[in-house]
GROMACS .gro file of C-alpha atoms in nm:
model
  318
    1MET     CA    1  11.604  -3.748  21.138
    2THR     CA    2  11.543  -3.955  20.834
    3ALA     CA    3  11.291  -4.229  20.818
    4ASP     CA    4  11.547  -4.499  20.792
    5THR     CA    5  11.724  -4.422  21.123
    6ASP     CA    6  11.749  -4.756  21.311
    7VAL     CA    7  11.807  -4.816  21.689
    8ARG     CA    8  12.016  -5.109  21.588
    9ASP     CA    9  12.283  -4.869  21.491
   10SER     CA   10  12.308  -4.744  21.842
   11ARG     CA   11  12.583  -4.888  22.076
   12VAL     CA   12  12.442  -4.767  22.404
   13LEU     CA   13  12.096  -4.632  22.490
   14TYR     CA   14  12.011  -4.400  22.762
   15GLY     CA   15  11.713  -4.521  22.954
   16CYS     CA   16  11.487  -4.236  23.088
   17MET     CA   17  11.308  -4.425  23.367
   18GLY     CA   18  11.479  -4.180  23.641
   19LEU     CA   19  11.356  -3.861  23.485
   20GLY     CA   20  11.029  -3.674  23.588
   21GLY     CA   21  11.035  -3.658  23.961
   22GLY     CA   22  10.862  -3.922  24.185
   23TRP     CA   23  10.654  -4.239  24.120
   24ASP     CA   24  10.327  -4.056  24.182
   25ALA     CA   25  10.072  -3.866  24.035
   26ASP     CA   26  10.221  -3.520  24.147
   27ALA     CA   27  10.302  -3.272  23.882
   28TYR     CA   28  10.655  -3.243  23.759
   29THR     CA   29  10.856  -2.932  23.849
   30ALA     CA   30  11.068  -2.676  23.663
   31ARG     CA   31  11.360  -2.856  23.843
   32ASP     CA   32  11.256  -3.188  23.711
   33ILE     CA   33  11.285  -3.050  23.362
   34ASP     CA   34  11.627  -2.899  23.426
   35ASP     CA   35  11.749  -3.228  23.556
   36ALA     CA   36  11.605  -3.408  23.256
   37GLU     CA   37  11.789  -3.159  23.016
   38ALA     CA   38  12.115  -3.197  23.210
   39ALA     CA   39  12.092  -3.600  23.169
   40VAL     CA   40  12.014  -3.568  22.795
   41GLN     CA   41  12.293  -3.315  22.741
   42ALA     CA   42  12.543  -3.557  22.928
   43ALA     CA   43  12.410  -3.846  22.710
   44LEU     CA   44  12.470  -3.654  22.385
   45ALA     CA   45  12.814  -3.544  22.512
   46ALA     CA   46  12.902  -3.901  22.567
   47GLY     CA   47  12.804  -3.995  22.211
   48ILE     CA   48  12.455  -4.161  22.308
   49THR     CA   49  12.173  -4.036  22.066
   50ALA     CA   50  11.896  -4.321  22.139
   51PHE     CA   51  11.674  -4.251  22.443
   52ASP     CA   52  11.446  -4.520  22.594
   53GLN     CA   53  11.116  -4.421  22.741
   54ALA     CA   54  10.802  -4.588  22.857
   55ASP     CA   55  10.446  -4.481  22.921
   56ILE     CA   56  10.445  -4.572  23.272
   57TYR     CA   57  10.782  -4.420  23.377
   58ARG     CA   58  10.706  -4.176  23.657
   59HIS     CA   59  10.334  -4.212  23.579
   60GLY     CA   60  10.406  -4.052  23.236
   61LYS     CA   61  10.614  -3.778  23.374
   62SER     CA   62  10.924  -3.909  23.224
   63GLU     CA   63  10.791  -3.870  22.861
   64ALA     CA   64  10.652  -3.549  22.964
   65VAL     CA   65  10.966  -3.372  23.088
   66PHE     CA   66  11.149  -3.531  22.796
   67GLY     CA   67  10.897  -3.363  22.577
   68GLU     CA   68  10.959  -3.021  22.748
   69VAL     CA   69  11.342  -3.068  22.669
   70LEU     CA   70  11.263  -3.136  22.314
   71ALA     CA   71  11.034  -2.822  22.300
   72ARG     CA   72  11.302  -2.605  22.450
   73THR     CA   73  11.597  -2.738  22.239
   74PRO     CA   74  11.536  -2.657  21.863
   75GLY     CA   75  11.661  -2.923  21.641
   76LEU     CA   76  11.715  -3.178  21.924
   77ARG     CA   77  11.431  -3.407  21.782
   78GLU     CA   78  11.617  -3.458  21.462
   79ARG     CA   79  11.934  -3.562  21.646
   80VAL     CA   80  11.784  -3.830  21.849
   81VAL     CA   81  11.615  -4.177  21.811
   82LEU     CA   82  11.322  -4.182  22.028
   83GLN     CA   83  11.202  -4.517  22.176
   84THR     CA   84  10.909  -4.581  22.408
   85LYS     CA   85  10.690  -4.865  22.529
   86CYS     CA   86  10.356  -4.960  22.616
   87GLY     CA   87  10.158  -5.270  22.758
   88ILE     CA   88  10.189  -5.214  23.125
   89ARG     CA   89   9.917  -5.040  23.330
   90LEU     CA   90  10.005  -4.920  23.692
   91PRO     CA   91   9.773  -5.008  23.992
   92HIS     CA   92   9.490  -4.747  24.039
   93GLY     CA   93   9.256  -4.749  24.324
   94ASP     CA   94   9.122  -5.112  24.370
   95GLN     CA   95   9.252  -5.203  24.051
   96PRO     CA   96   9.573  -5.409  24.038
   97GLY     CA   97   9.864  -5.344  23.801
   98LEU     CA   98   9.824  -5.555  23.476
   99TYR     CA   99   9.938  -5.601  23.133
  100ASP     CA  100   9.742  -5.483  22.841
  101LEU     CA  101   9.825  -5.544  22.469
  102ARG     CA  102   9.455  -5.516  22.343
  103GLY     CA  103   9.444  -5.339  22.002
  104PRO     CA  104   9.262  -5.026  22.112
  105SER     CA  105   9.460  -4.992  22.435
  106ILE     CA  106   9.802  -4.995  22.232
  107LEU     CA  107   9.649  -4.725  22.006
  108GLN     CA  108   9.535  -4.508  22.289
  109ARG     CA  109   9.873  -4.539  22.471
  110VAL     CA  110  10.075  -4.452  22.160
  111GLU     CA  111   9.850  -4.136  22.102
  112GLU     CA  112   9.915  -4.029  22.477
  113SER     CA  113  10.289  -4.087  22.443
  114LEU     CA  114  10.312  -3.875  22.134
  115THR     CA  115  10.115  -3.587  22.310
  116ARG     CA  116  10.373  -3.600  22.613
  117LEU     CA  117  10.674  -3.631  22.403
  118ARG     CA  118  10.555  -3.358  22.190
  119THR     CA  119  10.639  -3.521  21.880
  120ASP     CA  120  10.458  -3.657  21.563
  121VAL     CA  121  10.643  -3.999  21.537
  122ILE     CA  122  10.781  -4.258  21.766
  123ASP     CA  123  11.109  -4.406  21.609
  124VAL     CA  124  11.065  -4.723  21.796
  125LEU     CA  125  10.773  -4.875  22.007
  126LEU     CA  126  10.840  -5.167  22.211
  127LEU     CA  127  10.565  -5.397  22.377
  128HIS     CA  128  10.660  -5.372  22.735
  129ARG     CA  129  10.565  -5.719  22.870
  130PRO     CA  130  10.373  -6.016  22.740
  131ASP     CA  131  10.000  -6.003  22.797
  132PRO     CA  132   9.867  -6.361  22.844
  133LEU     CA  133   9.520  -6.253  22.737
  134ALA     CA  134   9.644  -6.069  22.420
  135ASP     CA  135   9.541  -6.196  22.075
  136PRO     CA  136   9.867  -6.174  21.840
  137ALA     CA  137   9.640  -6.094  21.522
  138GLU     CA  138   9.485  -5.801  21.713
  139ILE     CA  139   9.827  -5.685  21.837
  140ALA     CA  140   9.949  -5.701  21.460
  141THR     CA  141   9.646  -5.511  21.348
  142ALA     CA  142   9.707  -5.212  21.578
  143LEU     CA  143  10.092  -5.202  21.515
  144GLY     CA  144  10.023  -5.215  21.125
  145SER     CA  145   9.768  -4.939  21.166
  146LEU     CA  146  10.034  -4.724  21.359
  147ARG     CA  147  10.290  -4.783  21.105
  148ARG     CA  148  10.071  -4.692  20.812
  149GLN     CA  149   9.962  -4.380  20.978
  150GLY     CA  150  10.319  -4.276  21.012
  151LEU     CA  151  10.302  -4.264  21.402
  152VAL     CA  152  10.548  -4.540  21.462
  153ARG     CA  153  10.849  -4.633  21.247
  154GLN     CA  154  10.987  -4.952  21.404
  155VAL     CA  155  10.837  -5.203  21.650
  156GLY     CA  156  11.005  -5.436  21.910
  157VAL     CA  157  10.939  -5.617  22.230
  158SER     CA  158  11.054  -5.629  22.590
  159ASN     CA  159  11.105  -5.909  22.838
  160MET     CA  160  10.986  -6.168  22.572
  161SER     CA  161  11.113  -6.511  22.507
  162GLY     CA  162  11.217  -6.639  22.160
  163ALA     CA  163  10.886  -6.839  22.131
  164GLN     CA  164  10.672  -6.556  22.230
  165ILE     CA  165  10.837  -6.330  21.967
  166ALA     CA  166  10.809  -6.603  21.699
  167ARG     CA  167  10.432  -6.637  21.752
  168LEU     CA  168  10.372  -6.263  21.727
  169GLN     CA  169  10.626  -6.229  21.438
  170ALA     CA  170  10.404  -6.471  21.243
  171HIS     CA  171  10.115  -6.226  21.244
  172LEU     CA  172  10.332  -5.932  21.118
  173ASP     CA  173  10.445  -5.849  20.768
  174PHE     CA  174  10.738  -5.622  20.906
  175PRO     CA  175  11.034  -5.735  21.136
  176LEU     CA  176  11.043  -5.706  21.507
  177ILE     CA  177  11.385  -5.527  21.547
  178ALA     CA  178  11.446  -5.537  21.914
  179ASN     CA  179  11.400  -5.731  22.248
  180GLN     CA  180  11.491  -5.554  22.580
  181LEU     CA  181  11.587  -5.780  22.856
  182GLU     CA  182  11.763  -5.749  23.194
  183MET     CA  183  12.121  -5.837  23.117
  184SER     CA  184  12.440  -5.743  23.312
  185LEU     CA  185  12.747  -5.888  23.473
  186HIS     CA  186  12.531  -5.941  23.777
  187ARG     CA  187  12.206  -6.074  23.590
  188ARG     CA  188  12.404  -6.348  23.386
  189ASP     CA  189  12.134  -6.615  23.323
  190TRP     CA  190  12.097  -6.511  22.954
  191VAL     CA  191  12.452  -6.631  22.899
  192GLU     CA  192  12.469  -6.910  23.135
  193ALA     CA  193  12.158  -7.078  23.011
  194GLY     CA  194  12.356  -7.160  22.686
  195VAL     CA  195  12.652  -7.328  22.891
  196LEU     CA  196  12.443  -7.498  23.165
  197VAL     CA  197  12.284  -7.748  22.919
  198ASN     CA  198  12.328  -8.098  23.024
  199THR     CA  199  12.414  -8.016  23.379
  200THR     CA  200  12.212  -8.045  23.690
  201ASP     CA  201  12.253  -7.651  23.742
  202ALA     CA  202  12.034  -7.576  23.439
  203THR     CA  203  11.705  -7.636  23.653
  204GLY     CA  204  11.787  -7.330  23.842
  205ASN     CA  205  11.820  -7.110  23.529
  206GLY     CA  206  11.489  -6.952  23.457
  207PHE     CA  207  11.608  -6.775  23.128
  208PRO     CA  208  11.426  -6.913  22.828
  209LEU     CA  209  11.691  -7.107  22.632
  210GLY     CA  210  11.731  -7.021  22.279
  211THR     CA  211  11.592  -6.656  22.309
  212VAL     CA  212  11.932  -6.500  22.262
  213GLU     CA  213  11.992  -6.718  21.953
  214TYR     CA  214  11.670  -6.641  21.811
  215CYS     CA  215  11.704  -6.285  21.836
  216THR     CA  216  12.050  -6.279  21.675
  217ALA     CA  217  11.940  -6.517  21.396
  218ASN     CA  218  11.654  -6.283  21.319
  219GLY     CA  219  11.850  -5.958  21.320
  220MET     CA  220  11.688  -5.837  21.637
  221GLN     CA  221  11.891  -5.595  21.860
  222LEU     CA  222  11.926  -5.726  22.220
  223GLN     CA  223  11.887  -5.419  22.462
  224ALA     CA  224  12.020  -5.477  22.808
  225TRP     CA  225  11.816  -5.277  23.084
  226GLY     CA  226  11.987  -5.299  23.440
  227SER     CA  227  12.325  -5.294  23.250
  228LEU     CA  228  12.527  -5.127  23.518
  229ALA     CA  229  12.361  -5.363  23.789
  230LYS     CA  230  12.257  -5.067  24.004
  231GLY     CA  231  12.620  -4.971  24.083
  232ARG     CA  232  12.685  -5.309  24.228
  233PHE     CA  233  13.044  -5.335  24.101
  234THR     CA  234  13.113  -4.983  24.097
  235GLY     CA  235  12.978  -4.866  24.437
  236GLY     CA  236  12.883  -5.102  24.721
  237GLN     CA  237  12.931  -5.469  24.707
  238GLU     CA  238  12.745  -5.725  24.921
  239THR     CA  239  12.944  -6.037  24.881
  240ALA     CA  240  13.297  -6.169  24.853
  241ALA     CA  241  13.254  -6.237  24.476
  242GLU     CA  242  13.117  -5.887  24.424
  243GLN     CA  243  13.403  -5.736  24.605
  244ALA     CA  244  13.658  -5.946  24.398
  245THR     CA  245  13.473  -5.847  24.072
  246ALA     CA  246  13.474  -5.471  24.163
  247ARG     CA  247  13.854  -5.485  24.217
  248LEU     CA  248  13.877  -5.674  23.874
  249VAL     CA  249  13.659  -5.416  23.699
  250ALA     CA  250  13.869  -5.130  23.840
  251ASP     CA  251  14.208  -5.281  23.741
  252LEU     CA  252  14.077  -5.354  23.383
  253ALA     CA  253  13.962  -4.992  23.363
  254GLU     CA  254  14.305  -4.860  23.468
  255ARG     CA  255  14.478  -5.088  23.225
  256ARG     CA  256  14.250  -4.968  22.940
  257GLN     CA  257  14.255  -4.612  23.060
  258THR     CA  258  13.872  -4.601  23.072
  259THR     CA  259  13.626  -4.606  23.349
  260PRO     CA  260  13.482  -4.911  23.542
  261GLU     CA  261  13.132  -4.831  23.389
  262THR     CA  262  13.270  -4.885  23.045
  263ILE     CA  263  13.426  -5.208  23.139
  264LEU     CA  264  13.093  -5.342  23.259
  265LEU     CA  265  12.917  -5.229  22.940
  266TRP     CA  266  13.219  -5.374  22.727
  267TRP     CA  267  13.135  -5.708  22.887
  268LEU     CA  268  12.782  -5.704  22.760
  269GLN     CA  269  12.907  -5.544  22.403
  270ARG     CA  270  13.181  -5.810  22.353
  271HIS     CA  271  12.931  -6.090  22.323
  272PRO     CA  272  12.858  -6.189  21.969
  273ALA     CA  273  12.493  -6.100  22.001
  274ARG     CA  274  12.613  -5.732  21.999
  275VAL     CA  275  12.416  -5.637  22.300
  276ALA     CA  276  12.325  -5.272  22.339
  277PRO     CA  277  12.324  -5.158  22.704
  278VAL     CA  278  12.065  -4.922  22.838
  279ILE     CA  279  12.198  -4.698  23.100
  280GLY     CA  280  11.961  -4.563  23.360
  281THR     CA  281  12.167  -4.348  23.581
  282THR     CA  282  12.053  -3.970  23.621
  283ARG     CA  283  12.383  -3.829  23.730
  284PRO     CA  284  12.558  -3.646  23.448
  285GLU     CA  285  12.919  -3.772  23.557
  286ARG     CA  286  12.814  -4.128  23.556
  287ILE     CA  287  12.650  -4.093  23.214
  288ARG     CA  288  12.966  -3.935  23.077
  289ALA     CA  289  13.169  -4.221  23.240
  290CYS     CA  290  13.005  -4.447  22.969
  291ALA     CA  291  13.123  -4.256  22.665
  292ASP     CA  292  13.383  -4.517  22.567
  293ALA     CA  293  13.127  -4.777  22.541
  294ALA     CA  294  12.947  -4.556  22.304
  295ARG     CA  295  13.219  -4.463  22.096
  296ARG     CA  296  13.468  -4.739  22.113
  297GLU     CA  297  13.476  -5.124  22.019
  298PRO     CA  298  13.511  -5.340  22.339
  299GLN     CA  299  13.889  -5.367  22.453
  300LEU     CA  300  13.846  -5.695  22.643
  301THR     CA  301  14.040  -6.005  22.537
  302HIS     CA  302  13.871  -6.336  22.519
  303GLU     CA  303  14.040  -6.425  22.863
  304GLU     CA  304  13.955  -6.121  23.025
  305TRP     CA  305  13.590  -6.145  22.937
  306TYR     CA  306  13.586  -6.490  23.094
  307LEU     CA  307  13.766  -6.381  23.392
  308LEU     CA  308  13.503  -6.121  23.463
  309TRP     CA  309  13.244  -6.389  23.421
  310VAL     CA  310  13.377  -6.644  23.634
  311THR     CA  311  13.482  -6.391  23.902
  312ALA     CA  312  13.123  -6.242  23.912
  313ARG     CA  313  12.969  -6.595  23.938
  314GLY     CA  314  13.201  -6.696  24.230
  315ALA     CA  315  13.249  -7.028  24.110
  316ALA     CA  316  13.422  -7.216  23.813
  317LEU     CA  317  13.237  -7.280  23.497
  318PRO     CA  318  13.093  -7.647  23.451
   0.00000   0.00000   0.00000
């Protein structure tokens, strides 16, 4: 991998949260490593070369099994973009879960991730959640140190508003390059916030207006976690609107000679913000079903994109 590898060139990312066994402190097994390798190879076969991790996934076991896969596959590290996150601390004993973006904590967490991942550099480090107690100048000092040491190449954020990003960016002498948010045909508040302006429905939309616009204007990639909505439109549906949407998704997939999963990802990618979906399934066949989204431009017309939106929301636009 060259130093100028940029996750913003990735159309789809593979989210590794499901790898590594259970959400507990038990040791991972040989089967867990094999399952991780199968998922990684399925992603590569689908044209996906960017992998999204976090230090807390499976209590660190997701990073560890990914490191095992890298170690057993010579040359693989040079073929992938490796992204991980820090900033969340899981509950422990009487200590509640909390957010921690103090400078020393960032440095420690990155060192631990490098060890588990068996690599000497993280291509992209995301700050996982905003920490209300964090000093942006202290965060900037830690991030700058990591970059100068060559331990981290690029930096982004996750689950932050445009205003929060702008506050942090003011303390940095390098650009934040990504913001990872929950976005899907089911989680539509990110797109609806922009059309509910000057309507009474706007009060019920909690998405911070201007965040998509800020990221787009500043060249930040919007990464969509939860992009397949946990199979809501390709598996079991709970409402009449979801059932109608699933039928429409299947019909469009047949017309385009692709998969329902691809249609859902194309809906995100068709937006001019050039959203990059993060897929989190561990099933190799479902990973491969996303291949057209990784390799082809979205094949949805203006009208089809709106039809999917209106059908999923179960009501006409304002």
